[in-house]
Short mmCIF file of C-alpha atoms in Angstrom, two decimals:
data_model
loop_
_atom_site.label_atom_id
_atom_site.label_comp_id
_atom_site.label_asym_id
_atom_site.label_seq_id
_atom_site.Cartn_x
_atom_site.Cartn_y
_atom_site.Cartn_z
CA MET V 1 2.63 2.62 15.65
CA LYS V 2 3.16 0.90 12.29
CA THR V 3 4.67 -2.56 12.34
CA LYS V 4 6.67 -3.75 9.36
CA LEU V 5 6.54 -7.45 8.60
CA SER V 6 8.97 -9.25 6.33
CA LEU V 7 7.32 -11.33 3.65
CA MET V 8 8.05 -15.01 4.14
CA ILE V 9 6.77 -17.29 1.43
CA GLY V 10 6.29 -21.02 1.32
CA LEU V 11 5.02 -21.70 -2.17
CA THR V 12 4.75 -25.16 -3.57
CA VAL V 13 7.94 -26.07 -5.35
CA ALA V 14 5.83 -26.50 -8.49
CA ALA V 15 4.83 -22.81 -8.35
CA LEU V 16 8.45 -21.71 -8.73
CA ALA V 17 9.85 -24.51 -10.90
CA PRO V 18 9.24 -25.14 -14.59
CA ARG V 19 6.24 -27.37 -15.28
CA GLY V 20 6.85 -31.09 -14.88
CA VAL V 21 10.05 -30.71 -12.82
CA VAL V 22 8.44 -31.52 -9.44
CA ALA V 23 5.21 -33.12 -8.32
CA ALA V 24 2.23 -30.83 -7.87
CA GLY V 25 1.55 -30.10 -4.21
CA GLU V 26 5.12 -30.72 -3.04
CA LEU V 27 5.95 -28.00 -0.52
CA ALA V 28 9.15 -26.01 -0.59
CA THR V 29 10.92 -24.76 2.52
CA PRO V 30 9.75 -21.20 3.29
CA PHE V 31 12.26 -18.48 2.48
CA ARG V 32 12.48 -14.70 2.86
CA LEU V 33 11.89 -12.83 -0.38
CA GLU V 34 14.16 -9.95 -1.25
CA ALA V 35 13.81 -7.06 -3.66
CA ASP V 36 16.56 -4.64 -4.56
CA GLY V 37 18.86 -6.53 -2.15
CA LYS V 38 16.62 -6.05 0.92
CA PRO V 39 13.90 -8.20 2.54
CA ILE V 40 10.43 -7.40 1.22
CA ASP V 41 8.48 -5.69 4.01
CA THR V 42 4.83 -4.71 4.07
CA ASP V 43 3.42 -1.85 6.14
CA THR V 44 1.09 -4.23 7.99
CA GLY V 45 0.36 -7.94 7.99
CA HIS V 46 -2.13 -9.76 5.79
CA ALA V 47 0.02 -9.55 2.66
CA SER V 48 -1.07 -11.62 -0.32
CA PRO V 49 1.75 -12.58 -2.73
CA PHE V 50 1.06 -13.80 -6.27
CA MET V 51 3.46 -14.50 -9.13
CA VAL V 52 2.32 -13.68 -12.66
CA ASP V 53 3.82 -12.22 -15.83
CA PHE V 54 2.43 -8.73 -15.16
CA ASP V 55 4.26 -6.86 -17.93
CA GLY V 56 4.12 -9.49 -20.71
CA ASP V 57 7.88 -10.12 -20.95
CA GLY V 58 7.58 -13.88 -20.32
CA VAL V 59 9.02 -13.66 -16.77
CA ARG V 60 6.78 -13.92 -13.70
CA ASP V 61 6.71 -10.80 -11.55
CA LEU V 62 5.71 -10.63 -7.89
CA LEU V 63 2.47 -8.89 -6.95
CA VAL V 64 1.83 -8.28 -3.26
CA GLY V 65 -1.63 -7.22 -2.15
CA GLN V 66 -1.43 -5.27 1.09
CA PHE V 67 -4.37 -5.14 3.51
CA SER V 68 -3.33 -1.72 4.78
CA GLY V 69 -4.76 0.82 2.37
CA GLY V 70 -6.00 -1.85 -0.05
CA LYS V 71 -2.97 -1.31 -2.30
CA LEU V 72 -1.03 -3.60 -4.66
CA ARG V 73 2.77 -3.59 -4.88
CA ILE V 74 4.41 -4.67 -8.13
CA TYR V 75 7.93 -6.11 -7.98
CA ARG V 76 9.24 -6.62 -11.52
CA ASN V 77 11.35 -9.72 -11.98
CA LEU V 78 14.74 -8.68 -13.36
CA GLY V 79 15.94 -12.29 -13.35
CA SER V 80 14.29 -15.39 -14.78
CA ASN V 81 11.42 -17.68 -13.83
CA THR V 82 13.83 -20.18 -12.27
CA GLN V 83 16.19 -17.57 -10.74
CA PRO V 84 13.95 -14.60 -9.87
CA LYS V 85 15.52 -11.29 -8.87
CA PHE V 86 13.05 -8.60 -7.90
CA GLY V 87 13.64 -4.88 -8.29
CA PRO V 88 12.14 -2.16 -6.09
CA PHE V 89 8.35 -2.06 -5.94
CA ALA V 90 5.95 0.35 -7.60
CA TRP V 91 2.34 0.80 -6.54
CA PHE V 92 -0.29 -0.38 -9.01
CA ASN V 93 -1.78 2.68 -10.73
CA ALA V 94 -5.04 3.18 -12.61
CA GLY V 95 -6.14 6.41 -14.22
CA GLY V 96 -2.88 8.10 -13.20
CA LYS V 97 -3.42 7.46 -9.46
CA GLU V 98 -2.50 4.74 -6.99
CA ALA V 99 -5.31 2.22 -7.19
CA THR V 100 -6.96 0.83 -4.05
CA VAL V 101 -9.66 -1.68 -3.23
CA PRO V 102 -12.00 -1.54 -0.23
CA PHE V 103 -10.38 -2.89 2.93
CA GLY V 104 -11.14 -3.11 6.62
#
């Protein structure tokens, strides 16, 4: 039986705020991330979120590494760096196929 887990994130405030706005290492209250108006769920636990400008548009997108299957979800940020709004995910592809890394 597959268990879906909602992605809860507790980044440092500095990771989400513009540089210099808050002190480095100050923790933010954890919150549930949503994409396309729904909580972000992974197929299994051990999700690894990372925010980076994946597509070069100057806005940080959300990448979520998923232990199950060794896959990477890409949630493009349709909002801004200070007010992110994530669209539906797409799997990371390489060579025309869903890319995976060894897992287990």
